[in-house]
Short mmCIF file of C-alpha atoms in Angstrom, two decimals:
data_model
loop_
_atom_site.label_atom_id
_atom_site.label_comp_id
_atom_site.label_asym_id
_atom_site.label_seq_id
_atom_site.Cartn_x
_atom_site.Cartn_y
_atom_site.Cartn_z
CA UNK U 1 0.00 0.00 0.00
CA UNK U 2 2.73 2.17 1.00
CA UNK U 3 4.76 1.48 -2.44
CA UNK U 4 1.41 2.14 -4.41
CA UNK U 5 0.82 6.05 -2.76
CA UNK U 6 4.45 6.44 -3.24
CA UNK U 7 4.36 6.26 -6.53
CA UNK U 8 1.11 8.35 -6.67
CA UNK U 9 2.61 11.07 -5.29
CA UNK U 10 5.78 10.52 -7.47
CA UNK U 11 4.02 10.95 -10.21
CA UNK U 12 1.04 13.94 -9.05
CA UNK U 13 4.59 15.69 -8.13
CA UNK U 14 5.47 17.69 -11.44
CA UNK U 15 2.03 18.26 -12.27
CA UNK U 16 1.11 20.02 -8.67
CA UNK U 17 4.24 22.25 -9.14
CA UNK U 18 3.38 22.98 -12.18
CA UNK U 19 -0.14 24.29 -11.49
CA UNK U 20 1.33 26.05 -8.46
CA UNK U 21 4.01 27.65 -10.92
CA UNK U 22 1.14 28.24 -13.00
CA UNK U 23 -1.55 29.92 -10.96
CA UNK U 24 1.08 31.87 -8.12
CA UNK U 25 4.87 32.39 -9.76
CA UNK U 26 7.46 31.84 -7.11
CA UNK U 27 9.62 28.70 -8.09
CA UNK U 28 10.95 27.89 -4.49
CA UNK U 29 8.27 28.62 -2.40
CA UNK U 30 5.80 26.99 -4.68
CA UNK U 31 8.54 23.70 -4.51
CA UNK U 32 8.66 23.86 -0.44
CA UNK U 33 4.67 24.12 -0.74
CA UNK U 34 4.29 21.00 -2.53
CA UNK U 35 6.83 19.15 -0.45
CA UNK U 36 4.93 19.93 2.63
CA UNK U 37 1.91 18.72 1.05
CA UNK U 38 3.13 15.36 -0.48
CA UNK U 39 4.70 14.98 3.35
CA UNK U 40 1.03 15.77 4.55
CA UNK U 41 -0.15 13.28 2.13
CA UNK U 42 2.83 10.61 3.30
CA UNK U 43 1.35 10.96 6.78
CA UNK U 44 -2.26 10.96 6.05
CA UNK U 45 -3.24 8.56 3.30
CA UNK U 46 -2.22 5.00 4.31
CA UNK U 47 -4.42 5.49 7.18
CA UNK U 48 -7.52 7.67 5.70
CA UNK U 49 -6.90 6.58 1.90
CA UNK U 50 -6.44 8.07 -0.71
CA UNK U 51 -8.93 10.96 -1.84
CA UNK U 52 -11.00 10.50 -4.99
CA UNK U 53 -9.29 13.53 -6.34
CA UNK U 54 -5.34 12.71 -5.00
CA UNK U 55 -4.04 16.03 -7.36
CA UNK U 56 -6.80 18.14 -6.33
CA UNK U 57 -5.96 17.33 -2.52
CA UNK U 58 -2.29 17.92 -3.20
CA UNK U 59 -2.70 21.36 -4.64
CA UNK U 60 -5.34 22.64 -2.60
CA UNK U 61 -3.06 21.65 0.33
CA UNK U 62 -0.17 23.25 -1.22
CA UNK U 63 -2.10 26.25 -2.10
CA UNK U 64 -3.00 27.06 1.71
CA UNK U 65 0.98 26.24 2.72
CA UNK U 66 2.27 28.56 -0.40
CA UNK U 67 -0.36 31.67 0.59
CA UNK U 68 0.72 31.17 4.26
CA UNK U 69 4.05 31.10 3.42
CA UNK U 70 3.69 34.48 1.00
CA UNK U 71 1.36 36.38 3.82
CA UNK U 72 4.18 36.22 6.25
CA UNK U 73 6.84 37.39 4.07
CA UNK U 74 5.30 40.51 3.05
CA UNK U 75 4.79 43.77 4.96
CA UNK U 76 0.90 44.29 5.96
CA UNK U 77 -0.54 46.44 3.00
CA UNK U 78 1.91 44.06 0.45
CA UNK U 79 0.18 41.25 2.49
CA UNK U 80 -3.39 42.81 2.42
CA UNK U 81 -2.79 42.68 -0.89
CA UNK U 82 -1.31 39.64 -1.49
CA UNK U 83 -4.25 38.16 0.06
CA UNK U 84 -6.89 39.75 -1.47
CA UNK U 85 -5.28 38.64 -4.96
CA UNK U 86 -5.21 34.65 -3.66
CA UNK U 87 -8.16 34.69 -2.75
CA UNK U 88 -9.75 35.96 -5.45
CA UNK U 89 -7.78 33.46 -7.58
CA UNK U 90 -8.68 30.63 -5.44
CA UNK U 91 -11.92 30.55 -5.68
CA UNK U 92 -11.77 29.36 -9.28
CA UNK U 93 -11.61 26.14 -8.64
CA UNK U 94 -8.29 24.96 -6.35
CA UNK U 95 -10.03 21.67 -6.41
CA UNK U 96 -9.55 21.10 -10.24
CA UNK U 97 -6.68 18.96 -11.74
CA UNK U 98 -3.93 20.82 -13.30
CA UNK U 99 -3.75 21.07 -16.64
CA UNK U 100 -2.49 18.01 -18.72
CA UNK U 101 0.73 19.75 -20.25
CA UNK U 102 1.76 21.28 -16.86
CA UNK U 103 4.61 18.88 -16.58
CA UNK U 104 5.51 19.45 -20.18
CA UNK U 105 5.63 23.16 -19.07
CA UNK U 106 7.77 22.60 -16.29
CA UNK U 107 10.29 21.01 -18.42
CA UNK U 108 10.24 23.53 -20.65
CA UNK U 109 10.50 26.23 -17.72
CA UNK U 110 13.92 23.67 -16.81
CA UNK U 111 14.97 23.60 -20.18
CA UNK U 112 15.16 27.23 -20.38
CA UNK U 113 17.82 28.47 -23.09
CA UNK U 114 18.98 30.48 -20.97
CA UNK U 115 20.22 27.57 -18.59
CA UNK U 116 23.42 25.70 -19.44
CA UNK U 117 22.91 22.35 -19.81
CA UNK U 118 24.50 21.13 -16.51
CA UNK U 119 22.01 23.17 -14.95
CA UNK U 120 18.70 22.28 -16.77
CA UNK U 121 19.76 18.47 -16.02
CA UNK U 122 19.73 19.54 -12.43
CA UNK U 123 16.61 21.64 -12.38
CA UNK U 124 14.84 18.77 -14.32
CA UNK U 125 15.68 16.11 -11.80
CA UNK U 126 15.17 18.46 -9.10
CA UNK U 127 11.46 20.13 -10.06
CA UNK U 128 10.37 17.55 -12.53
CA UNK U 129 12.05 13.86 -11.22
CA UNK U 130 11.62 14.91 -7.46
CA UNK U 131 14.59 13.85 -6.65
CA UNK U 132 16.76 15.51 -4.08
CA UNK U 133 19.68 17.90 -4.41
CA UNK U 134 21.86 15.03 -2.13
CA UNK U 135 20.70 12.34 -4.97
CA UNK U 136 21.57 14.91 -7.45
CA UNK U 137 25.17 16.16 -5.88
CA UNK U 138 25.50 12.11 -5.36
CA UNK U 139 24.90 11.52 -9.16
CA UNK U 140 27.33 14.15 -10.69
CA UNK U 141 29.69 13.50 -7.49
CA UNK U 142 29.58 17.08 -6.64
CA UNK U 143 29.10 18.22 -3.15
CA UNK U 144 25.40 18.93 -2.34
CA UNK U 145 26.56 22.28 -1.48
CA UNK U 146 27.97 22.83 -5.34
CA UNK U 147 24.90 21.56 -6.39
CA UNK U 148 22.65 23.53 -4.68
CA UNK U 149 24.25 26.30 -5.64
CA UNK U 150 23.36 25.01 -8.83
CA UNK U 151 20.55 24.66 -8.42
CA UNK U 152 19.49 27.77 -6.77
CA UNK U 153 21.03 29.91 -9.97
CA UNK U 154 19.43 28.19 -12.23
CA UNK U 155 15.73 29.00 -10.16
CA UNK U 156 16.99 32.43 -10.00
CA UNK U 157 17.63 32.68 -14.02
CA UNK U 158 14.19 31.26 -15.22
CA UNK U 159 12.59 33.61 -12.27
CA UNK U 160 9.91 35.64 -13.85
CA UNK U 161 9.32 33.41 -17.03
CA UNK U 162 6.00 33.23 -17.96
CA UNK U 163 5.04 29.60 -17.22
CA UNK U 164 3.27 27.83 -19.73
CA UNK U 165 3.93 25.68 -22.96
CA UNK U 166 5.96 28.75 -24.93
CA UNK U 167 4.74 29.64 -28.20
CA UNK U 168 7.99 28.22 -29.92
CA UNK U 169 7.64 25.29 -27.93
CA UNK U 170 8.38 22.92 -31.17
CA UNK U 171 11.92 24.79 -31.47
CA UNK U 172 12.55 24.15 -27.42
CA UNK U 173 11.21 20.40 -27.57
CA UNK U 174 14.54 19.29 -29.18
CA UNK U 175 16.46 20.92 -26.10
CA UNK U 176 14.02 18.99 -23.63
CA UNK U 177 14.34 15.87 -25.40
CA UNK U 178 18.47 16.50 -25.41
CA UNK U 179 18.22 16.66 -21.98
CA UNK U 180 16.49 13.84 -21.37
CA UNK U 181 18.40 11.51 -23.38
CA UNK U 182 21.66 12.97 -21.50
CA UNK U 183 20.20 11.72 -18.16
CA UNK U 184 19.14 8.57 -19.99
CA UNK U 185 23.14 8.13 -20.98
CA UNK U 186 24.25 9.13 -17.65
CA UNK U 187 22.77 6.58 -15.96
CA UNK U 188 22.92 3.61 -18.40
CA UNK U 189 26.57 4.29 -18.39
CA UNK U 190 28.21 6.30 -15.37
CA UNK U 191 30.90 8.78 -16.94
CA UNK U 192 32.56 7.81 -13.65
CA UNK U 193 32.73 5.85 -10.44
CA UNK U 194 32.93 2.31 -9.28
CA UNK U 195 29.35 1.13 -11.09
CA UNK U 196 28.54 0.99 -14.27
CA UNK U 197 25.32 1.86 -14.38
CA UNK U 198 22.50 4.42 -12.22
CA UNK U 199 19.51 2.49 -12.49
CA UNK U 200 17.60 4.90 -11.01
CA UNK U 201 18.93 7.82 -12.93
CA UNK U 202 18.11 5.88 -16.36
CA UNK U 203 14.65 4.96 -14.76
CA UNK U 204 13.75 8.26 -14.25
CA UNK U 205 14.30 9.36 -17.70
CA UNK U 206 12.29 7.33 -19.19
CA UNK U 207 9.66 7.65 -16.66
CA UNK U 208 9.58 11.49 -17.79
CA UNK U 209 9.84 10.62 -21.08
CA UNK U 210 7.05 8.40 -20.96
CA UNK U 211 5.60 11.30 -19.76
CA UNK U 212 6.26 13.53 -22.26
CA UNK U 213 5.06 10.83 -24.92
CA UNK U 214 1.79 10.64 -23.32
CA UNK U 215 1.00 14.60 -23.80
CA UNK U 216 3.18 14.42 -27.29
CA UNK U 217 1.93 10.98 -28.71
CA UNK U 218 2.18 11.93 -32.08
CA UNK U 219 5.77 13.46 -32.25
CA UNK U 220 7.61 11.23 -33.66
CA UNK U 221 11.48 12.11 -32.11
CA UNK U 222 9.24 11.61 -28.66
CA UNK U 223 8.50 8.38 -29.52
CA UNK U 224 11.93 7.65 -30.93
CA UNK U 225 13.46 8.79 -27.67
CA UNK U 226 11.16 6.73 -25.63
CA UNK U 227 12.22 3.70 -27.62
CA UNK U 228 15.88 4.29 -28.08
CA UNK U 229 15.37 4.18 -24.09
CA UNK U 230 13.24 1.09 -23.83
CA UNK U 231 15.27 -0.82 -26.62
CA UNK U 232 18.65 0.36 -24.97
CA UNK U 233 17.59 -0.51 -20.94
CA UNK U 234 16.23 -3.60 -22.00
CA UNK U 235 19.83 -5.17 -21.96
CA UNK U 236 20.71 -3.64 -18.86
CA UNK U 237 20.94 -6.72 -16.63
CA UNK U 238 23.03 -8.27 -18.69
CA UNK U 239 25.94 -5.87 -19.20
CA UNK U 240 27.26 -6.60 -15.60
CA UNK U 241 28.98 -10.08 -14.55
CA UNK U 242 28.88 -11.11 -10.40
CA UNK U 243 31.20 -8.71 -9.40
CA UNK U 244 30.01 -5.68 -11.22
CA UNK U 245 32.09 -6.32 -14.29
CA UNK U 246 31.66 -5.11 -17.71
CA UNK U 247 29.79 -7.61 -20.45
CA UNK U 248 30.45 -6.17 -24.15
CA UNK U 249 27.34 -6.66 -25.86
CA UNK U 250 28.90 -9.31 -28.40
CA UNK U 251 29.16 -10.97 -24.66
CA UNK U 252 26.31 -10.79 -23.43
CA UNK U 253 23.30 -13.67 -22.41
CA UNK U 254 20.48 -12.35 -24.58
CA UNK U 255 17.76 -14.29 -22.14
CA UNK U 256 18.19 -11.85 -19.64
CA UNK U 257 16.99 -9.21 -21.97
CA UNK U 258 14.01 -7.50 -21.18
CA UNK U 259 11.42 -9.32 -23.94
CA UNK U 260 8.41 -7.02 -23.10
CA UNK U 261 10.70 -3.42 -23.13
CA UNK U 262 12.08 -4.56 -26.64
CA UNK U 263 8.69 -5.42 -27.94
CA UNK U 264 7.37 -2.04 -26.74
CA UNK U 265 10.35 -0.23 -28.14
CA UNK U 266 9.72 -1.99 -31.42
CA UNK U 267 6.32 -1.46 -31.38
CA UNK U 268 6.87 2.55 -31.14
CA UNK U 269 9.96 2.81 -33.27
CA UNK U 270 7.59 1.20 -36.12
CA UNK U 271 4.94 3.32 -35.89
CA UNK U 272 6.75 6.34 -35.71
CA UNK U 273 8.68 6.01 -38.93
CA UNK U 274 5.66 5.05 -40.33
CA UNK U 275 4.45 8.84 -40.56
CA UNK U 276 7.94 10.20 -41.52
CA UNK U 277 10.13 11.66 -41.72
CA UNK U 278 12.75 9.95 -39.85
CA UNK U 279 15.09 11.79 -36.81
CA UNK U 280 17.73 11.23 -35.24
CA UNK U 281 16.33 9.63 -32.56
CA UNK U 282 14.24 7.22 -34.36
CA UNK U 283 16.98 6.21 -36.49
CA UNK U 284 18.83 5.22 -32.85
CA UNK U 285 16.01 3.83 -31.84
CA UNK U 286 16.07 1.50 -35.34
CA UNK U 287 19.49 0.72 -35.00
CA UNK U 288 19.11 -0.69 -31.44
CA UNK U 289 16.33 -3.03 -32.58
CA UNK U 290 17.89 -4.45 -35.20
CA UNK U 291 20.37 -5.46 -32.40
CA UNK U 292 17.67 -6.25 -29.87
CA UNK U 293 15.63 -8.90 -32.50
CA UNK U 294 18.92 -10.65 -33.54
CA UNK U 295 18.73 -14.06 -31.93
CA UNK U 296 22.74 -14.11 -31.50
CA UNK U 297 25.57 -11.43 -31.72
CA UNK U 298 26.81 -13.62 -35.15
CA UNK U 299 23.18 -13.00 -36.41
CA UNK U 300 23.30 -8.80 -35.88
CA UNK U 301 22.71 -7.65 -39.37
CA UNK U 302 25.23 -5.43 -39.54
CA UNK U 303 24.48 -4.24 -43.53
CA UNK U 304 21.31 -2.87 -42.38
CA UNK U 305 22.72 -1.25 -38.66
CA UNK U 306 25.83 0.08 -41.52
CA UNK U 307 22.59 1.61 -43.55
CA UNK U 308 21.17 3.22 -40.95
CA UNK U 309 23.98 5.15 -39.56
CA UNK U 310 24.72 6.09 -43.06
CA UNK U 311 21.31 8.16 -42.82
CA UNK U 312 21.88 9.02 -38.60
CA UNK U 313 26.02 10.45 -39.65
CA UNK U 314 23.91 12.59 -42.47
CA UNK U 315 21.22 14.03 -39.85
CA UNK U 316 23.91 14.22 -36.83
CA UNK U 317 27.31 14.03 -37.90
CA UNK U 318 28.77 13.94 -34.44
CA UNK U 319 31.81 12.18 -33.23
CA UNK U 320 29.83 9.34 -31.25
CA UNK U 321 27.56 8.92 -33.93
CA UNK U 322 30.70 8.53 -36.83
CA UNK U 323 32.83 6.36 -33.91
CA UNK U 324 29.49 4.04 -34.20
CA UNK U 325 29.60 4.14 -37.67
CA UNK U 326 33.13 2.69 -37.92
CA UNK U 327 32.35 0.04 -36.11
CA UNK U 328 29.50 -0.76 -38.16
CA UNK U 329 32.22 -0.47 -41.15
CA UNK U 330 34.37 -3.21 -39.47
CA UNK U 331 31.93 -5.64 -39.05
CA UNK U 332 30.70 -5.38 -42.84
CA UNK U 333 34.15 -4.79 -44.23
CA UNK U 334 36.30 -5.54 -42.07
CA UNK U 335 39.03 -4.32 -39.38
CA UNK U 336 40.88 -2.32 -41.45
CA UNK U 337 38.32 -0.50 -43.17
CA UNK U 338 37.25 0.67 -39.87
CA UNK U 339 40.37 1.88 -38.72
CA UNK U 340 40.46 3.94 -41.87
CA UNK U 341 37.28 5.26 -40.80
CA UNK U 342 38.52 6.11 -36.83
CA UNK U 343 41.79 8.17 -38.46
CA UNK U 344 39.72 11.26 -39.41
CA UNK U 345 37.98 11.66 -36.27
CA UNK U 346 38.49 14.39 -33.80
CA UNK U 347 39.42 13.71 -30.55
CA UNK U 348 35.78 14.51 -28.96
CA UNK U 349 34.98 10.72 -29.36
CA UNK U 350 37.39 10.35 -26.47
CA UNK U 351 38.23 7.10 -24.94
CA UNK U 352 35.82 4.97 -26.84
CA UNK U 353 38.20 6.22 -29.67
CA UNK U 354 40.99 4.45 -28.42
CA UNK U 355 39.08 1.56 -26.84
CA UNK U 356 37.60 0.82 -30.33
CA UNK U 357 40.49 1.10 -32.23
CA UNK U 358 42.13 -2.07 -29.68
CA UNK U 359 39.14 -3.64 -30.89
CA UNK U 360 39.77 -3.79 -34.42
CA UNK U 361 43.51 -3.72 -33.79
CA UNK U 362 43.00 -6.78 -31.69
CA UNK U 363 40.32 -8.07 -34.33
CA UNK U 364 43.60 -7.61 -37.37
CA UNK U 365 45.72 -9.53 -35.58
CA UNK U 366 47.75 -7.03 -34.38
CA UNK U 367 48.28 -7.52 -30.54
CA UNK U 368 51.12 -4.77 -29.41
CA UNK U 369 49.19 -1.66 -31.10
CA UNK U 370 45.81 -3.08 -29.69
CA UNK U 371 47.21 -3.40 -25.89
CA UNK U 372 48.95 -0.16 -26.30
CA UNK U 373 45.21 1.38 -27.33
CA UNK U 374 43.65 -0.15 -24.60
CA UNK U 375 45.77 0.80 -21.94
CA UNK U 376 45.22 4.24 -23.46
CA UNK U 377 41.86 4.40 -23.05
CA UNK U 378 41.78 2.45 -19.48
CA UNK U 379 43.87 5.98 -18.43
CA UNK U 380 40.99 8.24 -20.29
CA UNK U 381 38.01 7.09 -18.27
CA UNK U 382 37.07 7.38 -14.81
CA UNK U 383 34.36 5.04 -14.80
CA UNK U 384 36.20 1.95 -12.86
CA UNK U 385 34.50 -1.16 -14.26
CA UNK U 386 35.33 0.66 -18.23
CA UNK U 387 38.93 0.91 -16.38
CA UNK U 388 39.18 -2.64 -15.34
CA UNK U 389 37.62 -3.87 -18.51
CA UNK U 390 39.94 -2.14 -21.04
CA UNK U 391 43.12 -2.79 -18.71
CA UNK U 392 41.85 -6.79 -18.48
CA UNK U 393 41.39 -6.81 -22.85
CA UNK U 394 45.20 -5.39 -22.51
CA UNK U 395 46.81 -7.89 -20.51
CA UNK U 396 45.60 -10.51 -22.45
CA UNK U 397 47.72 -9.38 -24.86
CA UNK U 398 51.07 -9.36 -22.96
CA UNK U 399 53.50 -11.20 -24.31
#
């Protein structure tokens, strides 16, 4: 019972903000409104249930705490004021759910362009994901103090935005998406630490994703992101041995796959390059299911996954996506092709450059040039089970 309001009030989170946000302004005070309220709620519900209308109870609640909260802030005519504006405003309805693309407004309100994008990652876990600034200082290993520092700018810069979906909203929804997909990466793969993964960092993103598809369920790059996501976590239990260790995917025991996620990811891939045109995202999200439905890492059909980033280098010719692309060249044809292809890029791909290249160095036969590339990259990453991985693939190789 416990779990299930948990979850409720996970989810009513974002949109109670939001309709705070909407109806009074004031970022932080609306935020410690609604976390007295879903406290309130913590305290109240397993015993007395859960109202009919859970939102409606949450902002109504969180109304009351925010006017409090503003009425003893202010001098007495601001107050006066103050109150007689409220309460005016409250009696439209306080009771009503919020609107349905409140939490789509909030993450456009944290995806502000005036934000950098360190800080609309932390204002989106932080407003949107609920979680706290420790989990978030925890996640970037930053002190909490750094981050809510943050954290506190970035409320400061979006201060006095109007709140609401913005009228170029199509030209921001790339920049929310972005975002997203960067907490998505973050946890699927830690950038550093002794884990390879943040479950719950890559669970929350597609959580608010799935979100964001529900209000959006006809953008297509929406539901590409959702199931690049879906297609991409469905393998996450088995990249990890016992002890934490890195599986390559060539590696890895396909039965532990997550059937139902691919199927789902497939599912909304499909449809959405059925109404065209293709993005970036949906051509991702192809590419992992061509991986996902191979029965065997022999059976990958790498001609198609080769024709596919042919069309994702044209649309986003980054260096991850062209590093990808290499590898897609070696395995149609062969090592040395893609080595060619790894000698123009820049050095932005970093270690997976040189951890690649061991790869196909290894792959050629050539064993003293591969362990020298591996122990290069092993000394370019701080995640520690990458590390131990690339340093184990070099040793091998020792004479």
């Amino acid at each position: 019972m416990r779990d299930t309001i948990e979850d409720l009030l996970r989810r009513c989170a974002p949109q109670v903000l939001g309709a705070l946000i909407r109806r009074y302004g004031h970022f932080d005070a609306a935020e410690d409104a609604v976390q007295e309220a879903l406290l309130a709620a913590a305290g109240q519900w397993p015993s007395a249930g859960v109202p009919d209308n859970p939102r409606g109870w949450l902002i109504r609640v969180a109304s009351r705490k925010l006017t409090d909260a503003l009425r003893s802030e202010e001098a007495r005519r601001a107050r006066e004021e103050r109150a007689a504006a409220l309460a005016v405003r409250e009696t439209s309805g306080e009771d009503r759910a919020p609107r349905e693309d409140d939490t789509l407004s909030l993450l456009f309100l944290c995806c502000h362009p005036d934000l950098t994008p360190p800080a609309r990652i932390a204002l989106t876990l932080r407003a949107v994901g609920g979680l706290t600034t420790a989990e978030i200082a925890r996640a970037h290993l930053v002190p909490e103090a750094t981050m809510a520092q943050r954290i506190s700018r970035a409320k400061q810069k979006v201060r006095g935005v109007r709140f609401g979906r913005p009228d170029n909203w199509e030209e921001r929804l790339p920049a929310v998406l972005q975002i997203l997909y960067l907490i998505f990466n973050e946890g699927y793969t830690a950038t550093s630490g002794t884990s390879l993964q943040r479950r719950d960092l890559a669970g929350e993103a597609i959580r608010l994703t799935r979100e964001v598809h529900r209000l959006l369920p006809e953008a297509g790059e929406v539901s590409g992101l959702l199931a690049l996501m879906l297609l991409t976590d469905a393998r996450r239990d088995a990249r990890t041995g016992p002890h934490g260790e890195l599986v390559p995917l060539d590696e890895q025991d396909r039965e532990r796959w997550d059937k139902a996620a691919i199927d789902e990811g497939v599912a909304l891939v499909t449809r959405a390059l059925a109404r065209g045109p293709a993005g970036p995202y949906q051509v991702r999200a192809a590419i992992a299911a061509v991986h996902d439905e191979a029965p065997s890492a022999e059976a990958t059909d790498w001609q198609e996954i080769l024709g596919l980033y042919d069309v994702l280098v044209r649309l986003v010719p980054g260096p991850v996506e062209r590093l990808n692309r290499a590898v897609a060249v070696a395995m149609v044809d062969g090592p040395y092709a893609g080595l060619a292809e790894l000698d123009v890029l820049e050095e932005a791909a970093g270690h997976r450059r040189d951890a690649v290249r061991g790869h196909l160095l290894e792959r050629a036969g050539e064993p003293e040039a591969a362990r020298a590339a591996y122990e290069s990259a092993a000394a370019q990453t701080l995640s520690l089970p990458e590390q131990r991985y690339l340093q184990a693939r070099a040793a091998r190789l020792r004479p």
